[in-house]
mmCIF file of C-alpha atoms in Angstrom:
data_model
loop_
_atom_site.group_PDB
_atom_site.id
_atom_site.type_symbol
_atom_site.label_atom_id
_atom_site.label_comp_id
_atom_site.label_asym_id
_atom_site.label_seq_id
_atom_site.Cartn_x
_atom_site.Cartn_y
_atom_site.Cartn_z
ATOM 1 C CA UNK A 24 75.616 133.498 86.822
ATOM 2 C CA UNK A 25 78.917 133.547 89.370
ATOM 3 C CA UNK A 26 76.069 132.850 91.979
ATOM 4 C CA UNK A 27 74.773 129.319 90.147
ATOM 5 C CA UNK A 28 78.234 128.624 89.358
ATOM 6 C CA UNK A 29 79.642 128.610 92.921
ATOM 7 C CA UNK A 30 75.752 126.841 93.817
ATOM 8 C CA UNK A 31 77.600 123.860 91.119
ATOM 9 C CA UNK A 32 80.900 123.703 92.784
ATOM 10 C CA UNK A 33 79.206 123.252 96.455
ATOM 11 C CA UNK A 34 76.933 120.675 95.129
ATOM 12 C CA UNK A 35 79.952 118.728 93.807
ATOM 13 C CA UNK A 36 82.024 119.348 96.747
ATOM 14 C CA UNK A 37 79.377 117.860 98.949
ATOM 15 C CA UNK A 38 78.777 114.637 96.835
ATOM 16 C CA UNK A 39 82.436 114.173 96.973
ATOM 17 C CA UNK A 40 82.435 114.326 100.483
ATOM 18 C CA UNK A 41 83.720 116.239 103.634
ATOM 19 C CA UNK A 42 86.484 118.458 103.267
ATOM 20 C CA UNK A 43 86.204 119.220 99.870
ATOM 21 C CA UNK A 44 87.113 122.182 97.707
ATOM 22 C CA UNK A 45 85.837 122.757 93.882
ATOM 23 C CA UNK A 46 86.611 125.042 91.333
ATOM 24 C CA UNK A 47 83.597 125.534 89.333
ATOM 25 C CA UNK A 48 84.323 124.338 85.611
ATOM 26 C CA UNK A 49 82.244 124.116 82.610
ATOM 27 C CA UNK A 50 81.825 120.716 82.815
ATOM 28 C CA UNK A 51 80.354 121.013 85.666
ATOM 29 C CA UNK A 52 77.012 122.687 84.036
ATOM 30 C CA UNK A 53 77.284 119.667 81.523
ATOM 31 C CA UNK A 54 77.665 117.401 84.264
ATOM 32 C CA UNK A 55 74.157 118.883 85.721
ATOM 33 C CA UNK A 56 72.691 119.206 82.288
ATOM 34 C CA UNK A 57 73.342 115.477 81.643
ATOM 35 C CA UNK A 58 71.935 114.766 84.760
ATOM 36 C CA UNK A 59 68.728 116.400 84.700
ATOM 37 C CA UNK A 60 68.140 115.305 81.325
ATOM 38 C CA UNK A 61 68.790 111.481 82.131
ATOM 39 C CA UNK A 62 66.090 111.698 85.732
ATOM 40 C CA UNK A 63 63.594 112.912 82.744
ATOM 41 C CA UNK A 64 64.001 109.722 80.913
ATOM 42 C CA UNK A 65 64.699 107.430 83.767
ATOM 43 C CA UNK A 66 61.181 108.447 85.172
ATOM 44 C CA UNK A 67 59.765 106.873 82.014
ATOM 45 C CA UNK A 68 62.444 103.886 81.425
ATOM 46 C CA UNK A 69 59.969 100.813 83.086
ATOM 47 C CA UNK A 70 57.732 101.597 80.041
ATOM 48 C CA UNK A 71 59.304 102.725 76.936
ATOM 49 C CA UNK A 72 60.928 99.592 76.332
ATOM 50 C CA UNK A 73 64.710 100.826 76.808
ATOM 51 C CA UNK A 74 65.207 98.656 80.338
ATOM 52 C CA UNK A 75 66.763 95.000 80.011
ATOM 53 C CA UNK A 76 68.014 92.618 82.032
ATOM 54 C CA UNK A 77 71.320 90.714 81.304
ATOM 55 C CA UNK A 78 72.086 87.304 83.029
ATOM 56 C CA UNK A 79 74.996 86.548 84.830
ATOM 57 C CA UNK A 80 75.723 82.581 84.897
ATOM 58 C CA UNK A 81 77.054 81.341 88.262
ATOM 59 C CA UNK A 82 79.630 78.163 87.075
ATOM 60 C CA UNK A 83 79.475 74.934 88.525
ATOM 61 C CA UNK A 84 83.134 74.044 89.119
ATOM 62 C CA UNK A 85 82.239 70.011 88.864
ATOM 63 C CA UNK A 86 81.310 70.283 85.033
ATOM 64 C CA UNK A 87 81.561 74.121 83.859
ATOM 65 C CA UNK A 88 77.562 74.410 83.533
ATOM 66 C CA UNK A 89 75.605 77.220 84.779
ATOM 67 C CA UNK A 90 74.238 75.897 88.023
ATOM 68 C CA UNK A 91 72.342 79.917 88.710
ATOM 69 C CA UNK A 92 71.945 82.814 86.976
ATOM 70 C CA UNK A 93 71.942 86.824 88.374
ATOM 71 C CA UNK A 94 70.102 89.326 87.301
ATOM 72 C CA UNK A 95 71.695 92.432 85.949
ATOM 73 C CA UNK A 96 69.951 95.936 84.900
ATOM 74 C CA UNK A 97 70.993 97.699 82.348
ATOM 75 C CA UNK A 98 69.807 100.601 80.692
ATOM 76 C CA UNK A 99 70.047 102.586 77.643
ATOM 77 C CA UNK A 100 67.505 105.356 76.943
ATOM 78 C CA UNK A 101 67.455 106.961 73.198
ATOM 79 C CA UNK A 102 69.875 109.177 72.699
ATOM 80 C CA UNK A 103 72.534 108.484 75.501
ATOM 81 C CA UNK A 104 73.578 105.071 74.584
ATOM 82 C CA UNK A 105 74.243 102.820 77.288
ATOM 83 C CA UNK A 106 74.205 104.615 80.800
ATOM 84 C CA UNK A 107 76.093 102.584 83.648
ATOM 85 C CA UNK A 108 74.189 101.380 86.537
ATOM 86 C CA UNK A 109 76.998 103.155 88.577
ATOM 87 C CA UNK A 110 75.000 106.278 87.044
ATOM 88 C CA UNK A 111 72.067 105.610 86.960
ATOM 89 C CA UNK A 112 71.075 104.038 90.454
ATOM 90 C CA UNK A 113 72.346 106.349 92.118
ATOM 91 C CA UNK A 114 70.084 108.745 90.097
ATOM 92 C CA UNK A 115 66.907 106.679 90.307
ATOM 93 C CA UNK A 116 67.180 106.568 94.374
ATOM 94 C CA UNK A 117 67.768 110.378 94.160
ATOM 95 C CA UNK A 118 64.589 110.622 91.801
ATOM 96 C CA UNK A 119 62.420 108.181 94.383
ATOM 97 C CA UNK A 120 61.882 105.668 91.363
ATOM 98 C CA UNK A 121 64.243 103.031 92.698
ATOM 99 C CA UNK A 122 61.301 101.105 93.801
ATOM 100 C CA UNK A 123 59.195 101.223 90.867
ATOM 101 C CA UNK A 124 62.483 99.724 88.902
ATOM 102 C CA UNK A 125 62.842 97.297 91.156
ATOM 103 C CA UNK A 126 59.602 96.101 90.761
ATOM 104 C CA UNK A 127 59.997 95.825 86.879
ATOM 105 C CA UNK A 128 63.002 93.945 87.610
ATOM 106 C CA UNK A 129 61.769 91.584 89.912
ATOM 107 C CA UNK A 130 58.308 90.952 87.209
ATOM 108 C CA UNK A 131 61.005 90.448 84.451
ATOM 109 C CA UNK A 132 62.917 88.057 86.096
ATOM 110 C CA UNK A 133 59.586 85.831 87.263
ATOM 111 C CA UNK A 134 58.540 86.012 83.743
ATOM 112 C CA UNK A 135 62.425 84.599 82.484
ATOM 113 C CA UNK A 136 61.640 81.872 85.061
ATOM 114 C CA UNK A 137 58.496 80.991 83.350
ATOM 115 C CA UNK A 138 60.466 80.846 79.862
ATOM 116 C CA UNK A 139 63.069 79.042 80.900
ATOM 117 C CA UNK A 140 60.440 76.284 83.129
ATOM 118 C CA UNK A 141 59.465 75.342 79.529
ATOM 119 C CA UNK A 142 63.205 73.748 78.418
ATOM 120 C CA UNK A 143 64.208 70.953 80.162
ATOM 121 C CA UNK A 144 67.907 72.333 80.219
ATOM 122 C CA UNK A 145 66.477 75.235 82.227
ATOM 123 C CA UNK A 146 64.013 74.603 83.944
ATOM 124 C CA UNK A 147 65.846 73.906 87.321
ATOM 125 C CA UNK A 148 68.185 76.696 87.174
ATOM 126 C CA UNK A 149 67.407 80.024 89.832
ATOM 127 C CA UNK A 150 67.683 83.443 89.586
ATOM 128 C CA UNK A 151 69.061 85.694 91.727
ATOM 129 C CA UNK A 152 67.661 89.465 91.596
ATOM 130 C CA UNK A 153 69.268 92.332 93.493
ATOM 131 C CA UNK A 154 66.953 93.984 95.764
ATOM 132 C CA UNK A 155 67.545 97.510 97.445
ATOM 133 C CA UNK A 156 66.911 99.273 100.709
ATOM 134 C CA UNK A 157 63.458 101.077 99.866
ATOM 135 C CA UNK A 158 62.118 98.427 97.743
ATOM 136 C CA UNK A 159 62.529 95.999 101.296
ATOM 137 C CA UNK A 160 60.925 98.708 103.721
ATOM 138 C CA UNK A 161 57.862 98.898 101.055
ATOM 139 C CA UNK A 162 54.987 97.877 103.386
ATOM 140 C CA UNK A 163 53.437 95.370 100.577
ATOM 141 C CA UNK A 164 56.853 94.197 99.725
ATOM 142 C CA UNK A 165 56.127 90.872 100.553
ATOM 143 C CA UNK A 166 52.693 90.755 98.371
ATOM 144 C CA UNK A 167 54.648 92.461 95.480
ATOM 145 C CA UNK A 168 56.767 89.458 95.303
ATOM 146 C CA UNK A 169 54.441 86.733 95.695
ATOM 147 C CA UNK A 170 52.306 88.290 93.030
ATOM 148 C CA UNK A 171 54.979 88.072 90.744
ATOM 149 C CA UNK A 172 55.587 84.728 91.392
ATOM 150 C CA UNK A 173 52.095 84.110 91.042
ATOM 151 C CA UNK A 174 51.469 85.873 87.898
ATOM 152 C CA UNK A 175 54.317 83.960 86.082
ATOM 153 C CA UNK A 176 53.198 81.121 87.303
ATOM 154 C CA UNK A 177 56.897 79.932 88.938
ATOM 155 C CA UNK A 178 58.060 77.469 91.672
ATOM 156 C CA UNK A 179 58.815 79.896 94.515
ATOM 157 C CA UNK A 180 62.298 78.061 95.123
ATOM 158 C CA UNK A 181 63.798 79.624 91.791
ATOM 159 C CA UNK A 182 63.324 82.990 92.875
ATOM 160 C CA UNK A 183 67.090 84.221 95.189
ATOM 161 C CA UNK A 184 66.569 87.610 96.612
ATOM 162 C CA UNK A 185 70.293 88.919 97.137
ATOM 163 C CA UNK A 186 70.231 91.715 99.747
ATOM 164 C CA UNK A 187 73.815 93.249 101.068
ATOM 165 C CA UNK A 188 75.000 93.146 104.348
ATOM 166 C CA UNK A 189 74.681 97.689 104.478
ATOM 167 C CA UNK A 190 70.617 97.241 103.572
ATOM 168 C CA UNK A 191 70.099 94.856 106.716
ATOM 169 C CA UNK A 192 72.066 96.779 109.568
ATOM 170 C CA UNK A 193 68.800 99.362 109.733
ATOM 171 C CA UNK A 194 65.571 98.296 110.814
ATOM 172 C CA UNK A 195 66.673 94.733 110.786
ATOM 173 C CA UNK A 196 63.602 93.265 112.838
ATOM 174 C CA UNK A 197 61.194 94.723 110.107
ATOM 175 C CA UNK A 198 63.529 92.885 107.358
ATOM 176 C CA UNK A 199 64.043 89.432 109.423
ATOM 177 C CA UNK A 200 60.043 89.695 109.758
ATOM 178 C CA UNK A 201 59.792 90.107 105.643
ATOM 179 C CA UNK A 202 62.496 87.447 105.498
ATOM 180 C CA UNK A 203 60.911 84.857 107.368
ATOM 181 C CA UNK A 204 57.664 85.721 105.746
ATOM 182 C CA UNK A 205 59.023 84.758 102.385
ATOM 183 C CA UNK A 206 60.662 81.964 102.919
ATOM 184 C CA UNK A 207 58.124 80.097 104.507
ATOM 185 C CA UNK A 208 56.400 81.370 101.017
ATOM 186 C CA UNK A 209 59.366 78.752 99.568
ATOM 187 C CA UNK A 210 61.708 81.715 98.397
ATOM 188 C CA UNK A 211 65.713 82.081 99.152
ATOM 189 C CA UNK A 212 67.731 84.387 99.730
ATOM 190 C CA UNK A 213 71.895 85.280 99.484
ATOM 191 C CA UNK A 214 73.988 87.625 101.090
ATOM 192 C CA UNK A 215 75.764 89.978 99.003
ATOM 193 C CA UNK A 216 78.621 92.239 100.398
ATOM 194 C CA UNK A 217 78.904 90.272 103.599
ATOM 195 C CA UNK A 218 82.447 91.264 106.153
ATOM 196 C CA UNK A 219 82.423 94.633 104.129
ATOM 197 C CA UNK A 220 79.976 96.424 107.184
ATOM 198 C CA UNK A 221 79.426 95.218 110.343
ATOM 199 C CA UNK A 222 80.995 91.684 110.186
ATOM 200 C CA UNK A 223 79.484 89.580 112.933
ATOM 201 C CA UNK A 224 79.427 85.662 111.985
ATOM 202 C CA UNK A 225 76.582 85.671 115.351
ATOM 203 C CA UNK A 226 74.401 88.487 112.535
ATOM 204 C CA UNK A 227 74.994 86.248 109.949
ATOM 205 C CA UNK A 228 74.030 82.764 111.647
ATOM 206 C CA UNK A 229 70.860 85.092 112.946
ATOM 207 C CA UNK A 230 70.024 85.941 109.076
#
């Protein structure tokens, strides 16, 4: 038992960084507990229904109307309540699912294109979905999200892909190639996070 303890303390030393010292405390077992219990039902989360996606209105100064929307995820699995994404990200790129919830976000949001194409108050307005580091380096990322498009049945041009200035310092040939790729395909993008990394206006003119 005083071995798994001090196994908890080192683990929570080393996600808080260098240079750390813990005390092992009982929370610290709930802490795990909670944890394990949440990858469980975040493995399951793009099916049973407990996923959603919350828009975000970006304001046109000129009249106060919502010019774009962003997508948000949120999740709240039964018995939990709501879980913060500052949780459960984290958790799902620890798990190796981050992908397949991107995925289900970036379906969702094609198919909230689609309903909003049908009211002419809508149906010019874009929306902007967050996509992360492994869901980019995904070999058929590119065919994932022209399928989606396709299979909502969308103009390409309402679709933003917002990628942060951290995902393109690594392999950033590989992600200009995708980039290019689907914007030819009609799709935009936006830079998220930008002066927060490297901070090169030359990078940015580049991207």
């Amino acid at each position: 038992a005083a071995i798994s303890c001090a196994d908890l303390a080192a683990s929570e030393a080393k996600r808080l960084g260098r240079g750390r010292v813990v005390v092992y405390q009982p929370q610290l077992y709930d802490q795990q507990q909670r944890k394990l219990a949440l990858g469980v039902a975040l493995n399951t989360a793009h099916r049973d229904d407990s996923l959603r996606l919350n828009f975000q209105p970006v304001v046109r100064a000129s009249d106060g109307q919502p010019a774009a929307f962003e997508a948000l995820l949120r999740w709240q699995p039964s018995g939990f309540g709501p879980v913060s994404p500052d949780e459960f990200i984290p958790l799902a790129e620890e798990c190796g699912i981050i992908c397949e919830l991107g995925n289900w976000v970036l379906n969702e949001a094609c198919q909230q294109l689609h309903r909003w194409a049908a009211n002419p108050a809508t149906k010019d307005i874009s929306l902007a979905v967050n996509i992360s580091a492994p869901q980019i380096h995904q070999p058929d990322f590119t065919a994932q999200v022209m399928a989606a498009i396709s299979d909502a049945g969308i103009t390409p041009a309402r679709l933003k892909l917002e990628l942060t200035e951290s995902l393109l310092l690594n392999d950033t040939e590989e992600i200009i190639s995708k980039m290019i790729e689907l914007k030819t395909g009609g799709i935009g993008f936006s830079l998220d996070d930008f002066g927060t990394g490297y901070s090169s206006l030359s990078y940015l003119k580049r991207l």
